[in-house]
Tab-separated table of C-alpha atoms and ligand atoms in Angstrom:
chain	number	residue	atom	x	y	z
A	1	MET	CA	99.181	108.159	131.000
A	2	ASP	CA	97.839	106.305	127.654
A	3	ILE	CA	94.823	107.714	126.152
A	4	GLY	CA	93.769	106.497	122.678
A	5	ILE	CA	90.800	104.526	120.931
A	6	ASP	CA	89.042	101.812	123.130
A	7	GLN	CA	86.268	100.959	120.706
A	8	ILE	CA	85.652	101.533	116.700
A	9	GLY	CA	82.576	100.860	115.256
A	10	PHE	CA	81.557	101.055	111.601
A	11	TYR	CA	78.597	101.278	109.270
A	12	THR	CA	77.950	101.374	106.060
A	13	PRO	CA	74.252	101.415	103.869
A	14	ASN	CA	73.363	98.142	102.716
A	15	LYS	CA	73.452	99.236	98.635
A	16	PHE	CA	76.521	99.658	96.497
A	17	VAL	CA	77.557	100.054	92.927
A	18	ASP	CA	80.165	98.035	90.968
A	19	MET	CA	82.853	99.964	89.266
A	20	VAL	CA	82.840	97.988	86.235
A	21	ASP	CA	79.248	98.993	86.077
A	22	LEU	CA	79.531	102.482	86.339
A	23	ALA	CA	82.618	102.630	84.141
A	24	ASN	CA	80.503	100.985	81.554
A	25	ALA	CA	77.912	103.323	81.791
A	26	ARG	CA	79.933	106.218	81.782
A	27	ASN	CA	81.720	104.982	78.415
A	28	GLN	CA	84.914	104.698	80.496
A	29	ASP	CA	87.693	102.204	80.576
A	30	PRO	CA	86.889	100.226	83.929
A	31	ASN	CA	90.896	100.007	84.713
A	32	LYS	CA	90.572	104.002	85.210
A	33	PHE	CA	88.229	103.257	87.847
A	34	LEU	CA	89.605	100.181	89.179
A	35	ILE	CA	93.632	101.027	88.602
A	36	GLY	CA	93.647	104.433	87.910
A	37	ILE	CA	91.333	105.628	91.172
A	38	GLY	CA	92.029	102.240	92.623
A	39	GLN	CA	88.121	101.445	93.794
A	40	ASP	CA	86.227	98.404	93.088
A	41	ARG	CA	82.643	99.481	94.760
A	42	MET	CA	80.896	102.492	96.021
A	43	ALA	CA	78.444	102.704	98.734
A	44	VAL	CA	75.056	104.274	98.069
A	45	ALA	CA	73.092	105.536	100.913
A	46	ASP	CA	69.074	105.967	100.304
A	47	LYS	CA	67.150	108.747	102.111
A	48	THR	CA	66.366	106.529	105.309
A	49	GLN	CA	70.509	106.527	105.470
A	50	ASP	CA	71.521	110.106	106.435
A	51	ALA	CA	74.628	111.120	108.313
A	52	VAL	CA	72.685	110.713	112.079
A	53	ALA	CA	71.450	107.308	111.120
A	54	MET	CA	74.688	105.986	109.867
A	55	GLY	CA	76.098	107.615	113.103
A	56	ILE	CA	73.813	105.910	115.246
A	57	ASN	CA	74.428	102.647	113.455
A	58	ALA	CA	78.262	103.152	114.434
A	59	THR	CA	77.671	103.621	117.417
A	60	ALA	CA	75.374	101.357	118.491
A	61	GLU	CA	77.799	98.516	117.438
A	62	TYR	CA	79.702	98.656	120.569
A	63	LEU	CA	77.299	100.904	122.950
A	64	ASP	CA	76.840	97.623	125.331
A	65	GLN	CA	80.284	97.698	126.319
A	66	VAL	CA	80.323	101.225	127.220
A	67	ASP	CA	80.593	102.384	131.172
A	68	LEU	CA	78.107	105.048	130.508
A	69	GLU	CA	78.789	106.639	133.909
A	70	GLN	CA	81.858	107.259	132.653
A	71	LEU	CA	81.213	108.934	129.630
A	72	GLY	CA	81.777	112.627	129.526
A	73	LEU	CA	81.801	114.077	125.920
A	74	LEU	CA	80.009	113.318	122.674
A	75	ILE	CA	81.163	114.996	119.333
A	76	PHE	CA	79.543	114.439	116.091
A	77	ALA	CA	81.903	115.265	112.883
A	78	THR	CA	80.338	115.739	109.579
A	79	GLU	CA	80.515	117.622	106.502
A	80	SER	CA	77.006	116.041	105.337
A	81	GLY	CA	74.851	117.776	108.680
A	82	ILE	CA	71.030	117.700	109.003
A	83	ASP	CA	70.779	121.356	110.493
A	84	GLN	CA	72.059	124.673	110.454
A	85	SER	CA	72.100	125.209	113.954
A	86	LYS	CA	71.460	121.975	115.976
A	87	SER	CA	74.207	119.523	116.543
A	88	ALA	CA	73.800	116.024	114.968
A	89	SER	CA	74.861	114.534	118.132
A	90	LEU	CA	71.979	115.440	119.700
A	91	PHE	CA	69.512	112.894	117.785
A	92	VAL	CA	72.279	110.146	118.685
A	93	LYS	CA	72.006	110.704	122.200
A	94	GLU	CA	68.243	110.349	122.362
A	95	ALA	CA	68.485	107.484	120.055
A	96	LEU	CA	71.094	105.586	122.348
A	97	ASN	CA	69.709	107.009	125.510
A	98	LEU	CA	73.242	108.800	126.534
A	99	PRO	CA	73.442	110.274	129.634
A	100	ALA	CA	71.763	114.015	129.835
A	101	ASN	CA	75.033	115.493	131.767
A	102	ILE	CA	77.712	114.814	128.819
A	103	ARG	CA	78.628	118.010	126.748
A	104	THR	CA	78.047	117.189	123.178
A	105	PHE	CA	78.191	119.207	119.757
A	106	GLU	CA	78.926	118.725	116.279
A	107	ILE	CA	82.119	119.636	114.343
A	108	LYS	CA	83.169	120.570	110.918
A	109	GLU	CA	86.173	121.063	108.897
A	110	ALA	CA	86.188	118.985	105.782
A	111	CYS	CA	87.507	115.581	106.032
A	112	PHE	CA	89.372	116.576	108.821
A	113	ALA	CA	86.682	116.784	111.274
A	114	LEU	CA	87.070	113.608	112.800
A	115	THR	CA	90.823	114.213	113.596
A	116	ALA	CA	89.747	117.099	115.378
A	117	ALA	CA	87.112	115.279	117.198
A	118	LEU	CA	90.039	112.915	118.519
A	119	GLN	CA	92.312	115.457	119.536
A	120	VAL	CA	89.481	117.400	121.431
A	121	ALA	CA	88.597	114.109	123.018
A	122	ARG	CA	92.215	113.128	123.957
A	123	ASP	CA	92.508	116.490	125.445
A	124	TYR	CA	89.452	116.273	127.583
A	125	VAL	CA	90.454	112.825	128.845
A	126	ARG	CA	93.930	114.154	129.767
A	127	ALA	CA	92.150	117.050	131.899
A	128	HIS	CA	89.601	114.515	133.131
A	129	PRO	CA	91.186	110.781	133.830
A	130	HIS	CA	88.679	108.414	134.088
A	131	HIS	CA	86.097	109.821	131.843
A	132	SER	CA	85.809	109.061	128.164
A	133	ALA	CA	84.393	110.479	125.026
A	134	MET	CA	82.638	109.189	122.225
A	135	ILE	CA	83.652	110.837	118.800
A	136	ILE	CA	81.512	109.715	115.421
A	137	GLY	CA	82.633	110.780	112.081
A	138	SER	CA	79.630	110.206	109.447
A	139	ASP	CA	79.301	111.200	105.857
A	140	ILE	CA	77.802	110.562	102.016
A	141	ALA	CA	79.953	112.170	99.776
A	142	ARG	CA	78.205	113.402	96.414
A	143	TYR	CA	79.665	114.686	93.316
A	144	GLY	CA	77.010	114.552	91.059
A	145	LEU	CA	75.950	111.944	88.245
A	146	ASN	CA	78.421	112.318	85.119
A	147	THR	CA	81.063	114.443	87.115
A	148	ALA	CA	84.448	113.183	87.547
A	149	GLY	CA	83.880	113.309	91.073
A	150	GLU	CA	81.453	110.677	90.596
A	151	VAL	CA	83.668	107.404	91.143
A	152	THR	CA	84.896	108.861	94.170
A	153	GLN	CA	81.792	108.919	95.967
A	154	GLY	CA	81.032	106.539	99.065
A	155	ALA	CA	78.965	106.575	102.411
A	156	GLY	CA	79.568	105.314	106.016
A	157	ALA	CA	80.502	106.222	109.618
A	158	ILE	CA	82.981	105.221	112.117
A	159	SER	CA	82.347	105.704	116.203
A	160	MET	CA	85.002	105.768	118.113
A	161	LEU	CA	85.411	105.327	122.198
A	162	ILE	CA	88.476	107.224	123.690
A	163	LYS	CA	89.671	106.730	126.786
A	164	GLU	CA	92.748	106.054	129.111
A	165	SER	CA	94.374	102.680	129.261
A	166	PRO	CA	92.725	102.297	125.588
A	167	ALA	CA	92.506	98.777	124.071
A	168	ILE	CA	93.275	99.527	120.813
A	169	ILE	CA	95.476	102.165	119.949
A	170	ALA	CA	97.305	104.525	122.153
A	171	LEU	CA	97.799	107.520	120.620
A	172	GLU	CA	101.320	109.203	121.249
A	173	ASP	CA	102.675	112.695	122.158
A	174	GLY	CA	103.311	115.163	119.489
A	175	HIS	CA	101.819	116.139	116.187
A	176	ALA	CA	102.612	118.451	112.881
A	177	SER	CA	99.565	120.511	112.020
A	178	TYR	CA	99.643	122.581	108.663
A	179	SER	CA	96.732	124.798	107.080
A	180	GLU	CA	96.082	127.054	103.985
A	181	ASN	CA	92.982	129.041	103.038
A	182	ILE	CA	92.460	127.247	99.693
A	183	ASN	CA	89.405	126.339	97.383
A	184	ASP	CA	90.186	122.603	96.092
A	185	PHE	CA	86.893	121.097	97.317
A	186	TRP	CA	84.059	122.980	99.519
A	187	ARG	CA	80.122	122.984	99.626
A	188	PRO	CA	78.088	126.041	99.661
A	189	ASN	CA	74.555	126.510	101.564
A	190	GLY	CA	71.898	125.330	99.232
A	191	SER	CA	74.069	123.121	97.121
A	192	PRO	CA	74.063	119.443	98.061
A	193	VAL	CA	76.796	118.450	95.699
A	194	ALA	CA	80.462	119.196	96.470
A	195	MET	CA	82.228	121.745	94.012
A	196	VAL	CA	85.810	120.324	93.465
A	197	ASP	CA	88.867	121.235	91.585
A	198	GLY	CA	89.868	117.654	91.118
A	199	HIS	CA	93.484	117.721	90.057
A	200	TYR	CA	94.458	120.682	92.513
A	201	SER	CA	92.994	118.955	95.398
A	202	ARG	CA	94.889	116.112	94.366
A	203	ASP	CA	98.091	118.303	94.602
A	204	VAL	CA	97.778	119.871	97.993
A	205	TYR	CA	96.647	116.766	99.384
A	206	LEU	CA	100.318	116.057	98.298
A	207	ASP	CA	101.704	118.992	98.875
A	208	PHE	CA	100.402	119.018	103.013
A	209	PHE	CA	101.537	115.088	103.535
A	210	LYS	CA	104.938	116.476	102.572
A	211	GLU	CA	104.839	119.352	104.646
A	212	THR	CA	103.264	117.491	107.764
A	213	PHE	CA	105.194	114.433	107.214
A	214	LYS	CA	108.598	115.892	107.188
A	215	GLU	CA	107.820	118.210	110.452
A	216	TYR	CA	106.605	115.171	112.112
A	217	LEU	CA	109.742	113.435	111.655
A	218	ALA	CA	111.746	116.171	112.855
A	219	GLN	CA	109.951	116.929	116.028
A	220	THR	CA	110.201	113.442	116.988
A	221	LYS	CA	113.371	112.476	115.512
A	222	LEU	CA	111.651	109.322	114.052
A	223	THR	CA	112.479	107.730	110.659
A	224	VAL	CA	110.469	106.095	108.452
A	225	SER	CA	111.703	102.566	109.192
A	226	ASP	CA	110.085	103.081	112.514
A	227	PHE	CA	106.392	103.040	111.432
A	228	ALA	CA	105.067	99.488	110.904
A	229	GLY	CA	102.426	101.143	108.361
A	230	ILE	CA	100.722	104.654	107.678
A	231	CYS	CA	97.301	105.034	107.242
A	232	TYR	CA	95.971	107.665	105.195
A	233	HIS	CA	92.891	109.743	104.675
A	234	LEU	CA	91.717	108.030	101.309
A	235	PRO	CA	89.254	110.183	99.177
A	236	TYR	CA	90.106	107.292	96.694
A	237	THR	CA	92.760	104.757	97.450
A	238	LYS	CA	94.895	105.834	94.504
A	239	MET	CA	95.058	109.164	96.349
A	240	GLY	CA	96.443	107.434	99.233
A	241	PHE	CA	98.970	105.288	97.260
A	242	LYS	CA	100.288	108.719	95.567
A	243	ALA	CA	101.397	109.942	99.145
A	244	HIS	CA	102.504	106.100	100.324
A	245	ARG	CA	105.011	106.435	97.161
A	246	ILE	CA	106.703	109.718	98.691
A	247	ALA	CA	106.890	108.191	102.455
A	248	ILE	CA	108.773	105.098	101.082
A	249	GLN	CA	111.136	107.071	98.435
A	250	GLY	CA	114.632	105.923	99.341
A	251	GLN	CA	113.670	103.704	101.884
A	252	ASP	CA	115.707	100.233	102.513
A	253	GLU	CA	113.731	97.136	101.067
A	254	GLU	CA	112.249	95.734	104.159
A	255	THR	CA	110.878	99.140	105.755
A	256	ALA	CA	109.380	99.803	101.885
A	257	LYS	CA	107.742	96.563	101.681
A	258	ARG	CA	106.284	96.496	104.932
A	259	LEU	CA	104.754	99.808	104.448
A	260	SER	CA	103.422	98.800	101.057
A	261	ASP	CA	101.534	95.386	102.349
A	262	ASN	CA	100.313	97.624	105.472
A	263	PHE	CA	98.924	100.143	102.828
A	264	GLN	CA	97.300	97.662	100.566
A	265	LEU	CA	95.728	96.487	104.008
A	266	SER	CA	94.668	99.709	105.177
A	267	ALA	CA	92.741	100.493	101.833
A	268	LYS	CA	90.866	96.897	101.287
A	269	TYR	CA	87.555	98.498	103.020
A	270	SER	CA	88.075	101.858	101.279
A	271	ARG	CA	88.037	100.065	97.969
A	272	GLN	CA	84.549	98.600	98.677
A	273	VAL	CA	83.342	101.812	100.412
A	274	GLY	CA	84.448	104.531	98.738
A	275	ASN	CA	84.837	108.374	100.068
A	276	ILE	CA	83.277	108.585	103.494
A	277	TYR	CA	85.155	111.924	103.708
A	278	THR	CA	85.568	112.260	107.950
A	279	ALA	CA	85.724	108.910	108.640
A	280	SER	CA	87.758	107.883	105.856
A	281	LEU	CA	91.302	107.674	107.734
A	282	TYR	CA	89.601	106.062	110.328
A	283	MET	CA	88.084	103.193	108.151
A	284	SER	CA	91.612	102.895	107.040
A	285	ILE	CA	93.136	102.387	110.517
A	286	LEU	CA	90.386	99.752	111.071
A	287	SER	CA	91.080	98.094	107.755
A	288	LEU	CA	94.667	97.510	108.503
A	289	LEU	CA	93.998	96.347	112.167
A	290	GLU	CA	91.125	93.989	110.832
A	291	ASN	CA	92.958	92.630	107.860
A	292	GLY	CA	96.476	93.019	109.066
A	293	ASP	CA	98.930	90.961	111.133
A	294	LEU	CA	99.903	93.776	113.468
A	295	GLU	CA	102.090	93.481	117.026
A	296	ALA	CA	101.537	94.955	120.070
A	297	GLY	CA	103.733	98.253	120.169
A	298	ASP	CA	104.098	98.497	116.797
A	299	ARG	CA	103.907	102.032	115.481
A	300	ILE	CA	101.415	103.736	112.820
A	301	GLY	CA	101.241	106.799	111.602
A	302	PHE	CA	98.041	108.791	110.547
A	303	PHE	CA	97.635	111.322	107.895
A	304	SER	CA	94.748	113.219	107.907
A	305	TYR	CA	93.707	115.863	105.688
A	306	GLY	CA	90.484	118.014	104.994
A	307	SER	CA	90.037	120.148	102.237
A	308	GLY	CA	89.847	123.836	102.374
A	309	ALA	CA	92.308	122.901	103.729
A	310	MET	CA	93.751	121.487	106.797
A	311	ALA	CA	96.135	118.607	107.413
A	312	GLU	CA	97.937	116.887	110.456
A	313	PHE	CA	100.204	114.049	110.758
A	314	PHE	CA	100.274	111.982	114.151
A	315	SER	CA	100.907	108.495	115.167
A	316	GLY	CA	100.114	105.606	117.742
A	317	LYS	CA	100.848	102.436	119.189
A	318	VAL	CA	98.855	99.224	118.828
A	319	VAL	CA	97.625	97.870	122.125
A	320	ASP	CA	99.122	93.845	123.352
A	321	GLY	CA	95.621	92.124	122.699
A	322	TYR	CA	93.654	94.628	120.354
A	323	GLN	CA	92.245	91.987	118.298
A	324	ARG	CA	89.876	90.713	121.002
A	325	ARG	CA	88.483	94.379	120.585
A	326	LEU	CA	87.609	93.868	117.129
A	327	ARG	CA	84.623	92.688	115.084
A	328	PRO	CA	86.283	91.634	111.449
A	329	GLY	CA	83.566	89.232	111.068
A	330	LEU	CA	80.257	91.563	111.410
A	331	HIS	CA	82.541	94.239	109.239
A	332	LYS	CA	83.156	91.578	106.368
A	333	ARG	CA	79.536	90.347	106.545
A	334	MET	CA	77.929	94.099	106.181
A	335	LEU	CA	80.210	94.593	103.275
A	336	GLN	CA	79.255	91.183	101.384
A	337	GLU	CA	75.647	90.983	102.560
A	338	ARG	CA	75.167	94.570	100.370
A	339	THR	CA	72.552	94.670	97.573
A	340	ARG	CA	74.288	95.435	93.867
A	341	LEU	CA	72.264	98.283	92.668
A	342	GLY	CA	72.200	98.802	88.563
A	343	VAL	CA	73.129	102.318	87.368
A	344	GLY	CA	69.791	103.321	86.708
A	345	GLN	CA	68.715	102.448	90.291
A	346	TYR	CA	71.555	104.444	91.785
A	347	GLU	CA	70.788	106.923	89.912
A	348	ASP	CA	67.425	107.327	91.156
A	349	ILE	CA	68.530	107.022	94.659
A	350	PHE	CA	70.843	109.455	93.951
A	351	THR	CA	68.722	112.048	92.645
A	352	GLU	CA	66.427	111.679	95.381
A	353	GLY	CA	68.852	112.212	98.128
A	354	LEU	CA	69.084	115.754	96.453
A	355	GLU	CA	66.275	117.184	97.060
A	356	ASN	CA	64.968	118.743	100.823
A	357	LEU	CA	62.530	116.880	102.620
A	358	PRO	CA	59.039	117.622	102.720
A	359	GLU	CA	57.957	119.216	106.022
A	360	ASN	CA	55.974	116.261	106.836
A	361	VAL	CA	56.900	112.493	105.442
A	362	GLU	CA	57.163	108.723	106.288
A	363	PHE	CA	59.867	106.440	105.266
A	364	GLU	CA	60.332	102.736	105.050
A	365	SER	CA	63.523	101.081	105.452
A	366	ASP	CA	64.764	97.580	103.515
A	367	ALA	CA	67.656	97.825	106.012
A	368	ASN	CA	68.362	94.349	108.228
A	369	HIS	CA	66.537	94.181	111.476
A	370	GLY	CA	68.075	96.367	114.141
A	371	THR	CA	69.232	99.045	112.244
A	372	TRP	CA	68.695	102.349	112.779
A	373	PHE	CA	67.160	104.798	110.043
A	374	LEU	CA	65.468	107.876	109.304
A	375	ALA	CA	61.663	107.453	109.627
A	376	GLY	CA	60.872	110.570	108.081
A	377	GLN	CA	59.998	114.132	108.962
A	378	GLU	CA	57.281	116.271	111.115
A	379	GLY	CA	57.224	119.658	110.853
A	380	TYR	CA	60.481	119.740	109.812
A	381	VAL	CA	61.601	117.846	112.812
A	382	ARG	CA	63.613	114.439	111.543
A	383	LYS	CA	62.504	111.055	113.331
A	384	TYR	CA	64.767	108.346	113.885
A	385	GLN	CA	63.866	104.532	114.376
A	386	GLN	CA	65.536	101.382	114.963
A	387	LYS	CA	63.975	98.586	112.882
B	401	HMG	P1	89.777	112.266	86.102
B	401	HMG	O1	90.244	113.816	85.567
B	401	HMG	O2	88.581	112.073	85.928
B	401	HMG	O3	90.768	111.276	86.303
B	401	HMG	O4	89.489	112.657	87.692
B	401	HMG	P2	92.421	111.441	85.590
B	401	HMG	O5	92.332	111.763	84.020
B	401	HMG	O6	93.307	112.183	86.537
B	401	HMG	O7	92.947	109.723	86.072
B	401	HMG	C1	92.963	109.615	87.272
B	401	HMG	C2	94.001	108.215	87.305
B	401	HMG	O8	93.275	107.127	86.315
B	401	HMG	C3	95.282	108.707	86.507
B	401	HMG	O9	96.273	108.134	87.251
B	401	HMG	C4	95.373	108.294	85.238
B	401	HMG	O10	96.844	107.872	84.458
B	401	HMG	C5	94.354	106.808	85.555
B	401	HMG	P3	97.376	109.184	88.068
B	401	HMG	O11	98.097	110.081	87.060
B	401	HMG	O12	96.624	110.064	89.036
B	401	HMG	O13	98.197	107.861	89.000
B	401	HMG	N1	93.915	105.989	84.334
B	401	HMG	C6	94.170	105.002	83.979
B	401	HMG	N2	94.409	103.906	84.855
B	401	HMG	C7	94.612	102.647	84.397
B	401	HMG	N3	93.816	102.532	82.996
B	401	HMG	C8	93.469	103.373	82.603
B	401	HMG	C9	93.094	104.536	82.970
B	401	HMG	N4	92.869	105.961	82.288
B	401	HMG	C10	93.359	106.590	83.506
B	401	HMG	N5	92.734	103.169	81.231
B	401	HMG	C11	89.768	112.695	90.219
B	401	HMG	C12	90.150	111.916	89.022
B	401	HMG	C13	90.602	112.080	91.367
B	401	HMG	C14	90.368	114.370	90.187
B	401	HMG	C15	88.438	113.234	90.287
B	401	HMG	O14	87.635	111.803	90.531
B	401	HMG	C16	88.036	114.033	91.480
B	401	HMG	O15	87.732	115.418	91.389
B	401	HMG	N6	87.349	113.468	92.784
B	401	HMG	C17	87.412	114.023	93.614
B	401	HMG	C18	87.775	115.191	94.257
B	401	HMG	C19	88.993	114.329	95.415
B	401	HMG	O16	88.988	113.196	95.851
B	401	HMG	N7	90.516	114.851	95.525
B	401	HMG	C20	91.501	113.764	96.500
B	401	HMG	C21	92.263	114.982	97.315
B	401	HMG	S1	91.108	116.282	98.041
B	401	HMG	C22	90.631	115.206	99.595
B	401	HMG	O17	91.323	114.170	99.607
B	401	HMG	C23	89.414	115.877	100.722
B	401	HMG	C24	88.312	115.221	100.105
B	401	HMG	O18	87.828	114.089	100.863
B	401	HMG	C25	87.003	116.111	100.380
B	401	HMG	C26	87.008	116.701	102.620
B	401	HMG	O19	88.208	116.771	102.280
B	401	HMG	O20	86.082	116.711	102.865
B	401	HMG	C27	87.877	114.972	98.720
């Protein structure tokens, strides 16, 4: 029985900072950000777009095509949680009127969490054929103003429906996992920004890629030339490019070109949005599907990395007619119609986003009609509304 991705919804907030503006404001050569880091723009979430609101928006995109009687599981993957106890998924469930009898919870392991959700969802569908699972990854990456990590911030969400006979990607059997308790990136309780050992995190990412890719190839007896493309967790596009260079070492020209072309297509959305942590790998997959020209049966490799650290390599095959399930026009419009912030405006929004919300507060949203947003808090309970 094929199990995999049947729907993908994507949301990123309506504001961005241009990397040339940021480089100029930070006295850096713009090419360091554009080429050295590989980012063009960075999405900025204002206080009305928290992880929950973005997750609702990504899910609302395809909700009218879901058979809610089949839905049995809803998992929310995030490292930008809004509560130490209650699952973000319960807010989504209420906003979108999802059935009361589903199992639902939040899950965390840095940027690996949405992959954890995907594997749990796949096992759930395997055990409960004819049932489906919804998984959401939603995050705001915050390192702080004037930090080395600032250029690798971003915000956004991906929501996916996992079911049997999927319309987009059928997951293949097998996976290679690797974990170690290390301190490359973490966010202690009470800190609104991540702590990071940036250069070390870069090395560990590549070590974990080598380890899991080698193990996956050995386990499945596949060779690099069997892949039409490989999608990576993209904290910034240059990071994935470094892993890509390792993957194509010693390959024939045709394989190297195919994987290189598809890498660039998979990085298109990330160049515009920045790091969306848990959902970043899945935004790369969406970018390749919506900007590339894949054929039914093409095999795509997936490298998932979450700091701390946990990595996994796995793969899937593109399903015949997958294009009919995608909404590239909607996503391209969403990216094009964003407002370009001045660096000062971005700094104000960023600084406001670090503050704890008062017990009672109300917010207005400047997002498009139909967008879900955080409308405020009453007695420390967050309230979400649709514009
Ligand atoms: P940095 O120290 O400012 O930058 O921090 P650098 O000096 O290392 O330079 C970056 C690149 O720009 C280099 O290229 C330079 O040569 C190049 P590379 O050697 O890497 O190929 N460069 C230029 N290129 C063209 N023209 C120029 C120029 N100047 C320099 N004029 C760093 C960079 C990524 C470390 C920093 O931004 C950071 O700490 N970011 C956050 C951490 C991060 O993203 N780590 C990635 C791996 S960990 C991960 O993926 C997990 C994560 O998503 C979290 C989670 O799991 O939840 C982060």
